[in-house]
């Protein structure tokens, strides 16, 4: 069974860089794209971007200038960096697996609440 | 970006009721449509992909239909564990986008 376990700092100050990592346990790492999605408190879901094992990435244009998603295939991990955060970046951040050929998210991490204070 | 609009925003229903949620895309997405269930404090759970394909382990009381721009999620007989928020997602193009959610509440 595939499990995604994520970790990273939960409290940031404005202008700092958000950094989260997601570890993938079980199943193949190289056969999939891996994604980050966020959800502000009480609001809906926003796709941030995705990456595959070779480092090919796609980003949401609304965040592209501040986002970097990277991969470490030796550890079956992928990471998110979001620079110059503001209060608007306060959200629960999820990592997720992209279901092959379907472009949907079939396994999710537990979520990390990230709060940006001014 | 493709905008996804769900209706209603919330629905009150009783156990055993049939519940229908609709999702409209701002342009055609063919059959690239998924539905998720999210319980409070939990990650979303994939229910349906490709409009009507049930994800493994999802009960058959969940079903989906539609194509192009208009889609429907139906819960045939609402169970206590189905009270949650439901989201649609278009999988046709980047950026992937979600509807704003429909909260199914206990009547």
Coordinates of N, CA and C in Angstrom, one line a residue:
Chain A
X1 N 0.9 -1.2 0.0 CA 0.0 0.0 0.0 C 0.9 1.2 0.0
X2 N 0.5 2.2 -0.8 CA 1.3 3.4 -0.9 C 1.0 4.3 0.2
X3 N 2.0 4.9 0.8 CA 1.8 5.9 1.9 C 2.7 7.1 1.6
X4 N 2.1 8.3 1.8 CA 2.9 9.5 1.7 C 2.9 10.2 3.0
X5 N 4.1 10.5 3.4 CA 4.4 11.1 4.7 C 5.1 12.4 4.5
X6 N 4.5 13.5 5.0 CA 5.1 14.8 4.7 C 5.6 15.5 6.0
X7 N 6.5 16.4 5.8 CA 7.0 17.2 7.0 C 7.6 18.5 6.5
X8 N 7.7 19.4 7.5 CA 8.3 20.7 7.2 C 7.9 21.7 8.2
X9 N 8.4 22.9 8.2 CA 8.1 24.0 9.1 C 6.7 24.4 9.0
X10 N 6.0 24.6 10.2 CA 4.6 25.0 10.2 C 4.4 26.5 10.4
X11 N 5.4 27.2 10.9 CA 5.2 28.6 11.2 C 6.3 29.4 10.5
X12 N 5.9 30.4 9.7 CA 6.8 31.2 9.0 C 6.5 32.7 9.2
X13 N 7.5 33.5 8.9 CA 7.2 34.9 8.9 C 7.1 35.4 7.4
X14 N 6.5 36.5 7.2 CA 6.4 37.1 5.9 C 7.7 37.2 5.3
X15 N 7.8 36.9 4.0 CA 9.1 37.0 3.1 C 10.0 35.8 3.3
X16 N 9.7 34.9 4.2 CA 10.5 33.7 4.3 C 10.1 32.7 3.2
X17 N 10.9 31.6 3.2 CA 10.6 30.5 2.2 C 10.0 29.3 2.9
X18 N 8.9 28.9 2.4 CA 8.2 27.7 2.8 C 9.0 26.5 2.2
X19 N 9.2 25.5 3.1 CA 9.9 24.3 2.6 C 9.2 23.0 3.2
X20 N 8.8 22.2 2.3 CA 8.1 20.9 2.8 C 8.7 19.8 2.0
X21 N 8.7 18.6 2.6 CA 9.2 17.4 1.9 C 8.1 16.3 2.1
X22 N 8.0 15.4 1.1 CA 7.1 14.3 1.1 C 7.8 13.0 0.8
X23 N 7.7 12.1 1.7 CA 8.3 10.8 1.4 C 7.3 9.8 1.0
X24 N 7.7 9.0 0.0 CA 6.8 8.0 -0.6 C 7.2 6.6 -0.2
X25 N 6.3 5.8 0.4 CA 6.6 4.5 1.0 C 5.7 3.5 0.3
X26 N 6.3 2.5 -0.3 CA 5.5 1.5 -0.9 C 5.2 1.9 -2.4
X27 N 5.1 0.9 -3.3 CA 4.8 1.2 -4.7 C 6.0 1.8 -5.4
X28 N 5.8 2.0 -6.6 CA 6.8 2.6 -7.5 C 6.9 4.1 -7.4
X29 N 8.1 4.6 -7.3 CA 8.3 6.1 -7.3 C 8.4 6.6 -8.7
X30 N 9.1 5.9 -9.5 CA 9.5 6.4 -10.8 C 8.4 6.3 -11.9
X31 N 7.3 5.6 -11.6 CA 6.3 5.5 -12.6 C 5.2 6.6 -12.6
X32 N 5.4 7.5 -11.6 CA 4.3 8.5 -11.4 C 4.8 9.9 -11.4
X33 N 3.9 10.8 -11.6 CA 4.1 12.2 -11.2 C 3.6 12.4 -9.8
X34 N 4.2 13.4 -9.1 CA 3.9 13.7 -7.7 C 3.6 15.2 -7.6
X35 N 2.6 15.4 -6.8 CA 2.0 16.8 -6.8 C 1.9 17.4 -5.4
X36 N 1.8 18.7 -5.4 CA 1.5 19.5 -4.2 C 0.2 20.3 -4.4
X37 N -0.6 20.3 -3.4 CA -1.9 20.9 -3.4 C -2.1 21.6 -2.1
X38 N -2.7 22.8 -2.1 CA -2.9 23.5 -0.8 C -4.4 23.9 -0.6
X39 N -4.7 24.2 0.6 CA -6.1 24.5 1.0 C -6.1 25.5 2.1
X40 N -6.3 26.8 1.8 CA -6.5 27.8 2.8 C -7.6 27.4 3.8
X41 N -7.5 27.9 5.1 CA -8.5 27.6 6.1 C -9.9 27.9 5.6
X42 N -10.8 26.9 5.6 CA -12.1 27.1 5.3 C -12.4 27.3 3.8
X43 N -11.4 27.0 3.0 CA -11.6 27.3 1.5 C -11.3 26.0 0.7
X44 N -11.3 26.2 -0.6 CA -11.1 25.0 -1.5 C -9.7 24.7 -1.8
X45 N -9.5 23.8 -2.7 CA -8.2 23.2 -3.1 C -7.6 23.9 -4.3
X46 N -6.3 24.2 -4.1 CA -5.5 24.8 -5.2 C -4.3 23.9 -5.5
X47 N -4.2 23.6 -6.8 CA -3.1 22.8 -7.3 C -1.9 23.7 -7.4
X48 N -0.7 23.2 -6.9 CA 0.5 24.0 -6.9 C 1.4 23.6 -8.1
X49 N 1.6 22.3 -8.2 CA 2.4 21.8 -9.3 C 2.7 20.3 -9.1
X50 N 3.5 19.8 -10.0 CA 3.8 18.4 -10.0 C 5.2 18.1 -10.6
X51 N 5.8 16.9 -10.3 CA 7.1 16.6 -10.8 C 7.2 15.1 -11.0
X52 N 8.0 14.6 -11.9 CA 8.2 13.2 -12.0 C 9.7 12.8 -11.6
X53 N 10.0 11.6 -11.7 CA 11.3 11.1 -11.1 C 12.5 11.7 -11.9
X54 N 12.3 12.1 -13.1 CA 13.4 12.7 -13.9 C 13.5 14.2 -13.7
X55 N 12.6 14.8 -12.9 CA 12.6 16.2 -12.6 C 11.8 17.1 -13.6
X56 N 11.0 16.4 -14.4 CA 10.2 17.2 -15.3 C 9.0 17.7 -14.5
X57 N 8.8 19.0 -14.4 CA 7.8 19.7 -13.6 C 6.9 20.5 -14.3
X58 N 5.7 20.6 -13.7 CA 4.6 21.6 -14.2 C 4.1 22.4 -13.0
X59 N 3.9 23.7 -13.2 CA 3.5 24.5 -12.1 C 2.3 25.3 -12.5
X60 N 1.6 25.7 -11.4 CA 0.5 26.6 -11.6 C 1.0 28.0 -11.9
X61 N 0.6 28.6 -13.0 CA 1.1 29.9 -13.4 C 0.9 31.0 -12.3
X62 N -0.1 30.8 -11.5 CA -0.3 31.8 -10.5 C 0.7 31.8 -9.4
X63 N 1.5 30.7 -9.3 CA 2.5 30.6 -8.3 C 3.9 30.4 -8.9
X64 N 4.0 30.2 -10.2 CA 5.2 29.7 -10.8 C 6.5 30.5 -10.5
X65 N 6.3 31.8 -10.3 CA 7.5 32.7 -10.1 C 8.1 32.4 -8.7
X66 N 7.3 31.8 -7.8 CA 7.8 31.6 -6.4 C 8.0 30.1 -6.0
X67 N 7.6 29.2 -6.9 CA 7.6 27.8 -6.6 C 8.7 27.0 -7.2
X68 N 9.3 26.1 -6.4 CA 10.2 25.1 -7.0 C 9.9 23.8 -6.4
X69 N 9.6 22.8 -7.2 CA 9.4 21.4 -6.8 C 10.6 20.6 -7.3
X70 N 11.2 19.9 -6.4 CA 12.3 19.1 -6.7 C 12.1 17.6 -6.3
X71 N 13.0 16.7 -6.7 CA 12.8 15.3 -6.4 C 14.2 14.7 -6.0
X72 N 14.1 13.8 -5.1 CA 15.3 13.0 -4.7 C 15.0 11.5 -4.9
X73 N 15.3 11.0 -6.0 CA 14.9 9.6 -6.3 C 15.6 8.6 -5.4
X74 N 16.8 8.9 -4.9 CA 17.5 8.0 -4.0 C 16.8 7.8 -2.7
X75 N 15.9 8.8 -2.3 CA 15.2 8.6 -1.1 C 13.7 8.5 -1.3
X76 N 13.3 8.5 -2.5 CA 11.8 8.4 -2.9 C 11.1 9.6 -2.2
X77 N 11.7 10.8 -2.4 CA 11.1 12.0 -1.8 C 11.0 13.1 -2.8
X78 N 10.0 14.0 -2.6 CA 9.9 15.2 -3.4 C 9.6 16.4 -2.5
X79 N 10.0 17.5 -2.9 CA 10.0 18.7 -2.0 C 9.3 19.9 -2.7
X80 N 8.8 20.8 -1.9 CA 8.2 22.0 -2.3 C 8.9 23.2 -1.6
X81 N 9.3 24.2 -2.4 CA 9.8 25.4 -1.9 C 8.9 26.6 -2.4
X82 N 8.4 27.4 -1.6 CA 7.6 28.6 -2.0 C 8.3 29.8 -1.3
X83 N 8.8 30.7 -2.2 CA 9.5 31.8 -1.6 C 8.6 33.0 -1.4
X84 N 9.2 34.0 -0.6 CA 8.5 35.2 -0.3 C 7.1 35.1 0.1
X85 N 6.9 34.2 1.1 CA 5.5 33.9 1.5 C 4.8 35.2 2.2
X86 N 3.5 35.2 2.1 CA 2.7 36.2 2.8 C 1.6 35.5 3.5
X87 N 0.7 36.2 4.2 CA -0.4 35.7 4.9 C -1.3 34.9 4.0
X88 N -1.3 35.3 2.7 CA -2.2 34.6 1.7 C -1.7 33.2 1.4
X89 N -0.5 32.8 1.9 CA 0.0 31.5 1.7 C -0.3 30.6 2.8
X90 N -1.0 31.1 3.8 CA -1.4 30.3 5.0 C -2.4 29.2 4.5
X91 N -2.1 28.0 4.7 CA -2.9 26.9 4.2 C -2.4 25.6 4.8
X92 N -3.3 24.6 4.6 CA -2.8 23.2 4.7 C -2.2 22.8 3.4
X93 N -1.0 22.3 3.4 CA -0.4 21.8 2.2 C -0.3 20.3 2.1
X94 N -0.8 19.8 1.0 CA -0.8 18.3 0.8 C 0.1 17.9 -0.3
X95 N 0.8 16.7 -0.1 CA 1.4 16.1 -1.2 C 0.5 15.0 -1.7
X96 N 0.6 14.6 -3.0 CA -0.3 13.6 -3.5 C 0.3 12.9 -4.7
X97 N -0.1 11.7 -5.0 CA 0.3 11.0 -6.2 C -0.7 11.2 -7.3
X98 N -0.1 11.4 -8.5 CA -1.0 11.5 -9.7 C -1.2 10.2 -10.3
X99 N -2.5 9.8 -10.3 CA -2.8 8.5 -10.9 C -2.4 8.4 -12.4
X100 N -1.8 7.3 -12.8 CA -1.3 7.2 -14.1 C -2.4 7.4 -15.2
X101 N -2.1 8.2 -16.2 CA -2.9 8.4 -17.3 C -4.2 9.1 -17.0
X102 N -4.5 9.5 -15.7 CA -5.8 10.0 -15.3 C -5.7 11.5 -14.9
X103 N -4.5 11.9 -14.5 CA -4.3 13.3 -14.0 C -5.1 13.6 -12.8
X104 N -5.4 12.7 -12.0 CA -6.1 12.9 -10.7 C -5.2 12.4 -9.6
X105 N -5.7 12.6 -8.3 CA -4.8 12.4 -7.2 C -5.3 11.3 -6.3
X106 N -4.6 10.1 -6.4 CA -5.2 8.9 -5.8 C -4.7 8.6 -4.4
X107 N -3.5 9.1 -4.0 CA -3.0 8.9 -2.7 C -2.5 10.3 -2.2
X108 N -2.8 10.6 -0.9 CA -2.5 11.9 -0.3 C -1.7 11.7 0.9
X109 N -0.9 12.7 1.2 CA -0.2 12.9 2.5 C -1.2 13.3 3.5
X110 N -0.7 13.4 4.8 CA -1.6 13.8 5.9 C -1.9 15.3 5.9
X111 N -1.2 16.1 5.2 CA -1.3 17.5 5.3 C -0.5 18.2 6.3
X112 N 0.0 19.3 6.0 CA 0.8 20.1 6.9 C 0.2 21.5 7.0
X113 N -0.2 22.0 8.1 CA -0.7 23.4 8.3 C 0.5 24.3 8.3
X114 N 0.5 25.2 7.4 CA 1.6 26.3 7.4 C 0.9 27.6 7.6
X115 N 1.4 28.3 8.7 CA 0.9 29.6 9.0 C 2.0 30.6 8.8
X116 N 1.6 31.7 8.1 CA 2.5 32.8 7.8 C 2.1 34.0 8.7
X117 N 3.0 34.4 9.5 CA 2.6 35.6 10.3 C 3.4 36.8 9.8
X118 N 2.8 38.0 10.1 CA 3.4 39.2 9.7 C 4.2 39.8 10.8
Chain B
X1 N -7.2 29.6 -17.4 CA -7.5 28.5 -16.5 C -9.0 28.0 -16.7
X2 N -9.3 26.8 -16.5 CA -10.6 26.3 -16.6 C -11.3 26.4 -15.2
X3 N -12.4 27.1 -15.1 CA -13.1 27.4 -13.9 C -14.1 26.2 -13.7
X4 N -14.1 25.7 -12.5 CA -15.1 24.7 -12.1 C -16.1 25.2 -11.1
X5 N -17.4 25.1 -11.4 CA -18.4 25.7 -10.5 C -19.3 24.6 -10.1
X6 N -19.4 24.4 -8.8 CA -20.3 23.4 -8.2 C -21.6 24.0 -7.7
X7 N -22.6 23.2 -7.7 CA -23.9 23.6 -7.1 C -24.6 22.4 -6.6
X8 N -25.3 22.5 -5.4 CA -25.3 23.7 -4.6 C -24.0 23.8 -3.8
X9 N -23.9 24.9 -3.0 CA -22.7 25.0 -2.1 C -22.8 24.2 -0.9
X10 N -24.1 23.9 -0.5 CA -24.4 23.0 0.6 C -25.7 22.4 0.4
X11 N -25.9 21.2 1.0 CA -27.2 20.5 0.9 C -27.4 19.8 2.2
X12 N -28.6 19.9 2.7 CA -29.0 19.2 3.9 C -29.8 18.0 3.5
X13 N -29.4 16.8 4.0 CA -30.1 15.6 3.7 C -30.1 14.6 4.8
X14 N -31.0 13.6 4.7 CA -31.1 12.6 5.8 C -30.5 11.3 5.3
X15 N -30.2 10.5 6.2 CA -29.7 9.1 5.9 C -30.7 8.4 5.0
X16 N -30.2 7.8 4.0 CA -31.1 7.1 3.0 C -31.5 8.0 1.8
X17 N -31.3 9.3 1.9 CA -31.7 10.2 0.8 C -30.8 10.0 -0.4
X18 N -31.3 10.3 -1.5 CA -30.5 10.4 -2.8 C -30.0 11.9 -2.9
X19 N -28.7 12.0 -3.1 CA -28.2 13.4 -3.2 C -27.4 13.5 -4.5
X20 N -27.7 14.7 -5.2 CA -27.0 14.9 -6.4 C -26.3 16.3 -6.4
X21 N -25.1 16.3 -6.8 CA -24.2 17.5 -6.8 C -23.8 17.7 -8.3
X22 N -23.9 18.9 -8.7 CA -23.5 19.2 -10.1 C -22.2 20.0 -10.2
X23 N -21.5 19.9 -11.3 CA -20.2 20.6 -11.5 C -20.2 21.0 -12.9
X24 N -19.9 22.3 -13.2 CA -19.9 22.8 -14.5 C -18.5 23.4 -14.8
X25 N -17.9 23.0 -16.0 CA -16.6 23.5 -16.4 C -16.8 24.7 -17.3
X26 N -15.9 25.7 -17.3 CA -16.0 26.9 -18.1 C -15.7 26.6 -19.6
X27 N -15.2 25.5 -19.9 CA -15.0 25.0 -21.2 C -15.0 23.5 -21.2
X28 N -15.1 22.9 -22.4 CA -15.2 21.5 -22.5 C -14.0 20.8 -21.9
X29 N -14.2 19.8 -21.1 CA -13.1 19.0 -20.6 C -13.3 17.5 -20.9
X30 N -14.2 17.3 -21.9 CA -14.5 15.9 -22.4 C -14.9 15.1 -21.2
X31 N -14.1 14.0 -20.8 CA -14.5 13.2 -19.7 C -13.4 13.2 -18.6
X32 N -12.6 14.3 -18.6 CA -11.5 14.5 -17.7 C -12.0 15.1 -16.4
X33 N -12.8 14.4 -15.6 CA -13.4 14.9 -14.5 C -13.4 13.9 -13.3
X34 N -13.0 14.4 -12.1 CA -12.9 13.6 -10.9 C -13.7 14.2 -9.8
X35 N -14.0 13.3 -8.9 CA -14.7 13.8 -7.6 C -14.0 13.3 -6.4
X36 N -13.9 14.1 -5.4 CA -13.3 13.8 -4.1 C -14.2 14.1 -3.0
X37 N -14.0 13.3 -1.9 CA -14.7 13.5 -0.6 C -13.7 14.0 0.4
X38 N -14.0 15.0 1.2 CA -13.1 15.4 2.2 C -13.9 15.5 3.5
X39 N -13.5 14.8 4.5 CA -14.0 14.9 5.9 C -13.2 15.9 6.6
X40 N -13.8 16.5 7.7 CA -13.1 17.6 8.4 C -11.8 17.1 9.0
X41 N -10.7 17.9 8.7 CA -9.4 17.6 9.2 C -8.7 16.5 8.5
X42 N -9.2 16.0 7.4 CA -8.6 15.0 6.7 C -8.3 15.4 5.2
X43 N -7.4 14.6 4.6 CA -7.0 14.8 3.2 C -8.2 14.4 2.3
X44 N -8.4 15.0 1.2 CA -9.4 14.6 0.2 C -9.1 13.1 -0.1
X45 N -10.2 12.4 -0.5 CA -10.2 11.0 -0.9 C -10.8 11.0 -2.3
X46 N -10.1 10.3 -3.2 CA -10.5 10.2 -4.6 C -11.7 9.2 -4.6
X47 N -12.8 9.6 -5.2 CA -14.0 8.8 -5.3 C -14.2 8.2 -6.7
X48 N -14.1 9.2 -7.7 CA -14.5 8.9 -9.1 C -13.5 9.6 -10.0
X49 N -13.1 9.0 -11.0 CA -12.2 9.6 -12.1 C -12.8 9.3 -13.4
X50 N -12.4 10.0 -14.4 CA -12.9 9.9 -15.8 C -14.4 9.8 -15.8
X51 N -15.0 10.8 -15.1 CA -16.5 11.0 -14.9 C -17.2 9.9 -14.1
X52 N -16.9 8.7 -14.4 CA -17.8 7.6 -13.9 C -17.1 6.4 -13.4
X53 N -15.7 6.4 -13.4 CA -15.0 5.2 -13.0 C -14.8 5.3 -11.4
X54 N -15.2 4.3 -10.8 CA -15.1 4.3 -9.3 C -13.7 3.9 -8.9
X55 N -13.1 4.7 -8.0 CA -11.8 4.3 -7.5 C -12.0 3.1 -6.6
X56 N -10.9 2.3 -6.6 CA -10.9 1.0 -5.8 C -11.3 1.3 -4.4
X57 N -12.3 0.5 -3.9 CA -12.7 0.5 -2.5 C -13.8 1.5 -2.2
X58 N -14.2 2.3 -3.3 CA -15.3 3.2 -3.1 C -16.7 2.5 -3.2
X59 N -17.6 2.7 -2.3 CA -18.9 2.0 -2.4 C -19.7 2.4 -3.7
X60 N -20.5 1.4 -4.1 CA -21.2 1.6 -5.4 C -22.3 2.5 -5.3
X61 N -22.7 3.0 -4.1 CA -23.7 4.0 -4.0 C -23.3 5.4 -4.6
X62 N -22.0 5.5 -4.8 CA -21.4 6.7 -5.5 C -21.4 6.5 -7.0
X63 N -21.9 7.4 -7.8 CA -21.8 7.3 -9.2 C -21.7 8.7 -9.8
X64 N -21.1 8.7 -11.1 CA -20.9 10.0 -11.7 C -21.4 9.9 -13.2
X65 N -21.7 11.0 -13.7 CA -22.1 11.1 -15.1 C -21.8 12.4 -15.7
X66 N -22.0 12.5 -17.0 CA -21.8 13.8 -17.7 C -20.7 13.7 -18.8
X67 N -20.5 14.8 -19.5 CA -19.4 15.0 -20.4 C -19.4 16.4 -20.9
X68 N -18.3 16.8 -21.5 CA -18.2 18.2 -22.0 C -18.0 19.2 -20.9
X69 N -19.1 19.8 -20.5 CA -19.0 20.9 -19.5 C -19.9 20.6 -18.2
X70 N -20.8 19.7 -18.3 CA -21.7 19.4 -17.2 C -21.6 18.0 -16.6
X71 N -21.5 18.0 -15.3 CA -21.2 16.7 -14.7 C -22.0 16.6 -13.4
X72 N -22.2 15.3 -13.0 CA -23.0 15.1 -11.8 C -22.4 14.0 -10.9
X73 N -22.4 14.2 -9.6 CA -22.1 13.1 -8.7 C -23.4 12.8 -7.9
X74 N -23.7 11.5 -7.9 CA -24.9 11.1 -7.2 C -24.6 10.1 -6.1
X75 N -25.1 10.3 -4.9 CA -25.0 9.3 -3.8 C -26.4 8.7 -3.7
X76 N -26.6 7.5 -4.0 CA -27.9 6.9 -4.2 C -28.7 6.7 -2.8
X77 N -28.0 6.4 -1.8 CA -28.6 6.3 -0.5 C -27.6 6.8 0.6
X78 N -27.8 8.0 1.0 CA -26.8 8.6 1.9 C -26.6 7.8 3.2
X79 N -25.3 7.6 3.5 CA -24.9 6.9 4.8 C -24.3 7.9 5.7
X80 N -24.3 7.6 7.0 CA -23.7 8.6 8.0 C -22.3 9.0 7.7
X81 N -21.5 8.1 7.1 CA -20.1 8.5 6.8 C -20.0 9.3 5.6
X82 N -21.1 9.6 4.9 CA -21.0 10.4 3.7 C -21.2 11.9 3.9
X83 N -21.5 12.2 5.2 CA -21.6 13.7 5.5 C -20.2 14.3 5.4
X84 N -19.9 15.1 4.5 CA -18.6 15.6 4.1 C -18.7 16.7 3.1
X85 N -17.6 17.2 2.6 CA -17.5 18.1 1.5 C -17.0 17.4 0.3
X86 N -17.6 17.7 -0.8 CA -17.3 17.0 -2.1 C -16.7 18.1 -3.1
X87 N -15.7 17.7 -3.8 CA -15.0 18.6 -4.7 C -14.9 17.9 -6.1
X88 N -15.2 18.6 -7.2 CA -14.9 18.1 -8.5 C -13.5 18.7 -8.9
X89 N -12.9 18.1 -9.9 CA -11.6 18.5 -10.4 C -11.5 18.2 -11.8
X90 N -11.0 19.2 -12.6 CA -10.8 18.9 -14.0 C -9.4 18.4 -14.2
X91 N -9.2 17.4 -15.0 CA -7.9 16.8 -15.3 C -7.6 16.9 -16.8
X92 N -8.2 17.9 -17.4 CA -8.0 18.0 -18.9 C -6.8 18.8 -19.2
X93 N -6.5 19.8 -18.4 CA -5.4 20.7 -18.8 C -4.8 21.4 -17.5
X94 N -3.6 22.0 -17.7 CA -2.9 22.7 -16.7 C -3.4 24.1 -16.7
X95 N -3.5 24.8 -15.5 CA -3.4 24.1 -14.2 C -4.6 23.3 -13.8
X96 N -4.4 22.2 -13.1 CA -5.5 21.5 -12.6 C -6.3 22.4 -11.7
X97 N -7.6 22.3 -11.8 CA -8.5 23.2 -11.0 C -9.6 22.4 -10.4
X98 N -10.1 22.9 -9.2 CA -11.1 22.2 -8.4 C -12.4 23.2 -8.3
X99 N -13.5 22.5 -8.1 CA -14.7 23.3 -7.8 C -14.5 23.8 -6.3
X100 N -15.4 24.7 -5.9 CA -15.3 25.3 -4.6 C -15.8 24.4 -3.5
X101 N -16.4 23.3 -3.8 CA -16.9 22.4 -2.8 C -18.4 22.4 -2.6
X102 N -18.9 21.3 -2.2 CA -20.3 21.2 -1.8 C -20.4 20.4 -0.5
X103 N -20.9 21.1 0.5 CA -21.0 20.4 1.9 C -22.3 19.7 2.0
X104 N -22.2 18.4 2.3 CA -23.4 17.6 2.6 C -23.6 17.5 4.1
X105 N -24.7 18.1 4.5 CA -24.9 18.2 6.0 C -26.1 17.4 6.4
X106 N -26.1 17.1 7.7 CA -27.2 16.3 8.2 C -28.5 17.1 8.4
X107 N -29.6 16.7 7.9 CA -30.8 17.4 8.0 C -31.5 17.2 9.4

